[in-house]
Coordinates of C-alpha atoms in Angstrom, one line a residue:
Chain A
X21 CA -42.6 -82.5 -15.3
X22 CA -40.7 -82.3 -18.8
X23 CA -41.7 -85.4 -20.8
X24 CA -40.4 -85.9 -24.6
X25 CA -42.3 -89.1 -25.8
X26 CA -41.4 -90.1 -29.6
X27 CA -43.8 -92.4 -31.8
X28 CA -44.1 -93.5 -35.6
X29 CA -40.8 -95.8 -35.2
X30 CA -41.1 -99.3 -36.8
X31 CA -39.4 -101.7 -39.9
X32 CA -39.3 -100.3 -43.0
X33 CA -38.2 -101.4 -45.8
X34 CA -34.6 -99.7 -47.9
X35 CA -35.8 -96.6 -49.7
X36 CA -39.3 -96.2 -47.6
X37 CA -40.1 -93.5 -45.5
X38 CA -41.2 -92.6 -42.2
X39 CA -42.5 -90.1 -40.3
X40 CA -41.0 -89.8 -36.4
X41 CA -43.1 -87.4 -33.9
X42 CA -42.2 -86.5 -30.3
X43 CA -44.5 -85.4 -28.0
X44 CA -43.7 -82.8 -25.5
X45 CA -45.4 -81.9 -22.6
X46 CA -44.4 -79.9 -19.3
X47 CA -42.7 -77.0 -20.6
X48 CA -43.4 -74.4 -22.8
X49 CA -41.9 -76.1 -26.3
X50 CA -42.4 -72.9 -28.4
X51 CA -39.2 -71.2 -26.5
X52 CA -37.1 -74.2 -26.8
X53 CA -34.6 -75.2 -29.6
X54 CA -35.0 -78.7 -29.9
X55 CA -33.1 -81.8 -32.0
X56 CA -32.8 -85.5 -33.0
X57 CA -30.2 -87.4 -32.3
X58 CA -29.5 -91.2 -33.1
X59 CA -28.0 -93.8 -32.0
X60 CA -27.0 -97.5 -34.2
X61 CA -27.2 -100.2 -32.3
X62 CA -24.4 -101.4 -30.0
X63 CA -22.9 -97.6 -31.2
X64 CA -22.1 -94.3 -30.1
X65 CA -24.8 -90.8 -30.1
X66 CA -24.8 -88.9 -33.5
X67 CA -26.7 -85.6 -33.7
X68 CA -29.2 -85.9 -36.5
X69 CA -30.6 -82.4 -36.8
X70 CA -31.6 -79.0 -35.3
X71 CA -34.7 -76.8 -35.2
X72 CA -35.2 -73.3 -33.8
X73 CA -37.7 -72.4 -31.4
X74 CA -39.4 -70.4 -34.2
X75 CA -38.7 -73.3 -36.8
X76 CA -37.3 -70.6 -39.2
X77 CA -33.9 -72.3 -38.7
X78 CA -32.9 -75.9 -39.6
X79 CA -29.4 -77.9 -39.5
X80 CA -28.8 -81.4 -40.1
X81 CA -26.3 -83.6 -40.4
X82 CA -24.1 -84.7 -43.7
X83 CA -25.4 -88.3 -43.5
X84 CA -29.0 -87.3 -43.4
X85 CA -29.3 -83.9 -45.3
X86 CA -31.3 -84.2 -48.4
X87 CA -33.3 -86.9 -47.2
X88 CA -34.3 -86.1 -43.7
X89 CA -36.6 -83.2 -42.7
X90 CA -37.2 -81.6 -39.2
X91 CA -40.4 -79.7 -38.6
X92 CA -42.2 -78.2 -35.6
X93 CA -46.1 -77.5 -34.6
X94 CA -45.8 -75.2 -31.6
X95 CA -49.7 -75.5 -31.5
X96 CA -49.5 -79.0 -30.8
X97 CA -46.1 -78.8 -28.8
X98 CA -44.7 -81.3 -31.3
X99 CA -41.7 -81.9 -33.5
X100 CA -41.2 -84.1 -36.1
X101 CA -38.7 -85.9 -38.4
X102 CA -40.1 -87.0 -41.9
X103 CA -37.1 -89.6 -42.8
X104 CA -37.3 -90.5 -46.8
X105 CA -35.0 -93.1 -48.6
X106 CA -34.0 -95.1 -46.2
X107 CA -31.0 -97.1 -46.1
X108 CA -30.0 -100.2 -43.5
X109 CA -27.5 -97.6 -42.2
X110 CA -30.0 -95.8 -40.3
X111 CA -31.2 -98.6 -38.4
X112 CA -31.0 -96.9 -34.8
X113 CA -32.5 -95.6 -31.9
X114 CA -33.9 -92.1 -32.6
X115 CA -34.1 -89.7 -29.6
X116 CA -35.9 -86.3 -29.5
X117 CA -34.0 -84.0 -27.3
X118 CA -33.9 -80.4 -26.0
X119 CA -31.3 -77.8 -26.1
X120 CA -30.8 -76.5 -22.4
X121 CA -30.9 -72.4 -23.0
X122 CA -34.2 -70.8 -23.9
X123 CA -34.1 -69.9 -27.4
X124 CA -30.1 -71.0 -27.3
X125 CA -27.3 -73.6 -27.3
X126 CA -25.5 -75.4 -24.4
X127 CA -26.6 -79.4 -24.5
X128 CA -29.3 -81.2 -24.1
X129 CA -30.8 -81.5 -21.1
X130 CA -34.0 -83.5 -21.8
X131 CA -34.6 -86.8 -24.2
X132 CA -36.8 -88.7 -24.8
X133 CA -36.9 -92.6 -24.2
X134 CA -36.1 -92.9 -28.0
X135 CA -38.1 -94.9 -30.5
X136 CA -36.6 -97.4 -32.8
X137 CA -36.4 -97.4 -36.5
X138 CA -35.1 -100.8 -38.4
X139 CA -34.4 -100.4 -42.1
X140 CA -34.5 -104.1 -43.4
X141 CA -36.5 -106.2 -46.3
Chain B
X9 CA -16.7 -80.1 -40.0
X10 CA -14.8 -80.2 -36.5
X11 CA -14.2 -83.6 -35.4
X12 CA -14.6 -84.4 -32.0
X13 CA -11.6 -87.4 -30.5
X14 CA -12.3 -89.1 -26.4
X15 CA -9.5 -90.6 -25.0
X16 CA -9.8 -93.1 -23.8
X17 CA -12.3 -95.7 -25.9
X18 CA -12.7 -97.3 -22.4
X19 CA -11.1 -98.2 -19.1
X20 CA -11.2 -99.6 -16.0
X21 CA -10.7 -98.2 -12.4
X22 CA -11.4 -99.1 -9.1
X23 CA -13.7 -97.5 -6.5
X24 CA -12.1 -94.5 -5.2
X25 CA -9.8 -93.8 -8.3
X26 CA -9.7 -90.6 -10.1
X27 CA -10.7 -90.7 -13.4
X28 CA -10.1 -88.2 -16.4
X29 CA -11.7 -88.4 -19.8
X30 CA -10.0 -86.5 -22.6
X31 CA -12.3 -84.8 -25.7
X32 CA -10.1 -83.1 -28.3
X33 CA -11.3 -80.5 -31.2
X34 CA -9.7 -80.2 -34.4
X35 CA -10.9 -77.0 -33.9
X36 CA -11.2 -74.2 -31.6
X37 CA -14.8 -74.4 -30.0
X38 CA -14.1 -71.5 -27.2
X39 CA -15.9 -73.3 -24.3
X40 CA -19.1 -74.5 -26.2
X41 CA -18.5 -78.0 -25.1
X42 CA -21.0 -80.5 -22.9
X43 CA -20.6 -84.1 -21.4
X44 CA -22.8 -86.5 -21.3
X45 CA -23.4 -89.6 -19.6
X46 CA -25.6 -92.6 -20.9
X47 CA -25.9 -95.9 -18.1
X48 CA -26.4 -99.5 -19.9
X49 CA -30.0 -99.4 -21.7
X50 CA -30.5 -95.4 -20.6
X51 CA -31.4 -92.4 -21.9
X52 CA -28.2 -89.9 -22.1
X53 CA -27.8 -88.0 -18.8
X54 CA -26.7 -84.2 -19.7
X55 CA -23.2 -83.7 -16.7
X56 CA -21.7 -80.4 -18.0
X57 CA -22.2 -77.8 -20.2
X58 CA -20.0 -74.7 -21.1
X59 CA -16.9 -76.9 -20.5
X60 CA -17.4 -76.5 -16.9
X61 CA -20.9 -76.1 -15.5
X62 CA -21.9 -78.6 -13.2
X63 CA -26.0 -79.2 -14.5
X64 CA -28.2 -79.3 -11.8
X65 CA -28.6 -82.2 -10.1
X66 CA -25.2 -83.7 -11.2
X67 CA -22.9 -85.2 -8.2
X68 CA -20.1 -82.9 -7.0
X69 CA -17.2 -85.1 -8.1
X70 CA -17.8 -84.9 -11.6
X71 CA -15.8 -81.9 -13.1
X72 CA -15.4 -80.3 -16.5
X73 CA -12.6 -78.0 -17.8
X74 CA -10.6 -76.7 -20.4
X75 CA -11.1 -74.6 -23.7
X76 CA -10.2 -74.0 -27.3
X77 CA -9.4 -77.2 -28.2
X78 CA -8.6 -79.6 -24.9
X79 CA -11.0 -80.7 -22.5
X80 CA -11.1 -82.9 -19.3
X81 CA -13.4 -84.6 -17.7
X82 CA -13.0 -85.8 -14.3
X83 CA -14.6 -88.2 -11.8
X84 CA -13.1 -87.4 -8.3
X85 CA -14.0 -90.6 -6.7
X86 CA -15.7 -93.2 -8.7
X87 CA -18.6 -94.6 -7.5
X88 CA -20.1 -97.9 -8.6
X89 CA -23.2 -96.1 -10.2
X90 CA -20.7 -94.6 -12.2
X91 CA -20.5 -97.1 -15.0
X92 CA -21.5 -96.0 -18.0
X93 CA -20.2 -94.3 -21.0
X94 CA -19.5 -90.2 -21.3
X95 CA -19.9 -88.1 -24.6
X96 CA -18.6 -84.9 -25.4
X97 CA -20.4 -83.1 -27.5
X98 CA -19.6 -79.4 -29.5
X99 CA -22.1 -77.0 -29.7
X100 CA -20.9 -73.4 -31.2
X101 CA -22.1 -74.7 -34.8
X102 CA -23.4 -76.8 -36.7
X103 CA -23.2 -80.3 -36.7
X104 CA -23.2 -80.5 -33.1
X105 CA -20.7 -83.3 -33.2
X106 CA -20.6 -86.1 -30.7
X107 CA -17.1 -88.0 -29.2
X108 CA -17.2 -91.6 -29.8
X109 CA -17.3 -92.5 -26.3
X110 CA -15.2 -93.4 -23.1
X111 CA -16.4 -96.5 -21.7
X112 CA -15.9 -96.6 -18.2
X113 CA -15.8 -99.9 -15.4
X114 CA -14.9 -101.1 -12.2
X115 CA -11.8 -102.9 -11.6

């Protein structure tokens, strides 16, 4: 069975830093592209970012880029978002999700159950 | 960036009714497009990807179509379990832009 489980969510305070993890399990992660997407509360899904299979390739979003980094550990069958100065605005439900094609592009067809990150003093 | 416009934000139909979601492009995106569907306090549900492909598991009466720039999604026959609110979502490029959402609800 496919399982994405995320962890490392929490409060934080405007311009800290966290480091999100999702665990996968079931499938073999190294083929897989895989991504974070987000979701405020009460709002709609935005994609966050991309990583390759390999993790030679990254994407991410305008609101995030320059202070969001996605990583991968095939070893470990993890990926990982290191989130630096962080603002109120990315108060949301973070979800680690897979990309349906081996190796490709054509949705997501597995998420996680998200994990919640609130940006407040 | 390609922008990504649902129309509807929401509505409401009644058990039975056909319903069509429209996703717009301000950009050609060929057929790279996928709909989602997230339930009240759920994870998103993946419905269709390529603009048309029914994912596995997904009920017969939901249907995609269209390309370039105008796509559909349909319920044939809404169903109470249906509630929820659908995504589109492009795929040919980076960012992988979300819709804002069509709410939909039972009359």
């Amino acid at each position: 069975e496919v399982q994405l489980v995320e962890s490392g969510g929490g409060l934080v305070q405007p311009g800290g830093s966290l480091r999100l993890s999702c665990a996968a399990s079931g499938f073999t992660f190294s083929i897989y592209n895989m991504n974070w997407v987000r979701q405020a509360p009460g709002k709609g899904l935005e994609w966050v970012s991309y990583i390759s299979s390999s993790g030679a390739t990254t994407y991410y979003a305008d609101s995030v880029k320059g202070r969001f980094t996605i990583s991968r550990d095939n070893a470990k069958k993890s990926l990982y978002l290191q989130i630096h100065s962080l603002r109120a605005d990315d108060t949301a439900v973070y979800f680690c999700a897979r990309d349906l094609v081996v190796r490709g592009m054509a949705g997501f067809d597995y998420w996680g159950q998200g994990i919640l990150v609130t940006v407040s003093s | 960036d390609i922008q990504m416009t649902q129309s509807p934000s929401s509505l409401s139909a009644s058990v039975g009714d056909r319903v069509t979601i429209t996703c717009r492009a301000s950009q050609d995106i060929s057929n790279y497009l996928a709909w989602y569907q997230q339930k009240p306090g759920k994870v998103p549900n993946l419905l269709i990807y390529a603009a048309s492909t029914l994912q596995s598991g997904v009920p017969s009466r939901f249907s995609g179509s269209g390309s370039g720039t105008d796509f559909t999604l349909t319920i044939s026959s809404l169903q109470p379990e249906d509630v929820a609110t659908y995504y589109c979502q492009k795929y040919n490029s980076a960012p992988r832009t979300f819709g804002q959402g069509t709410k939909v609800e039972i009359k």
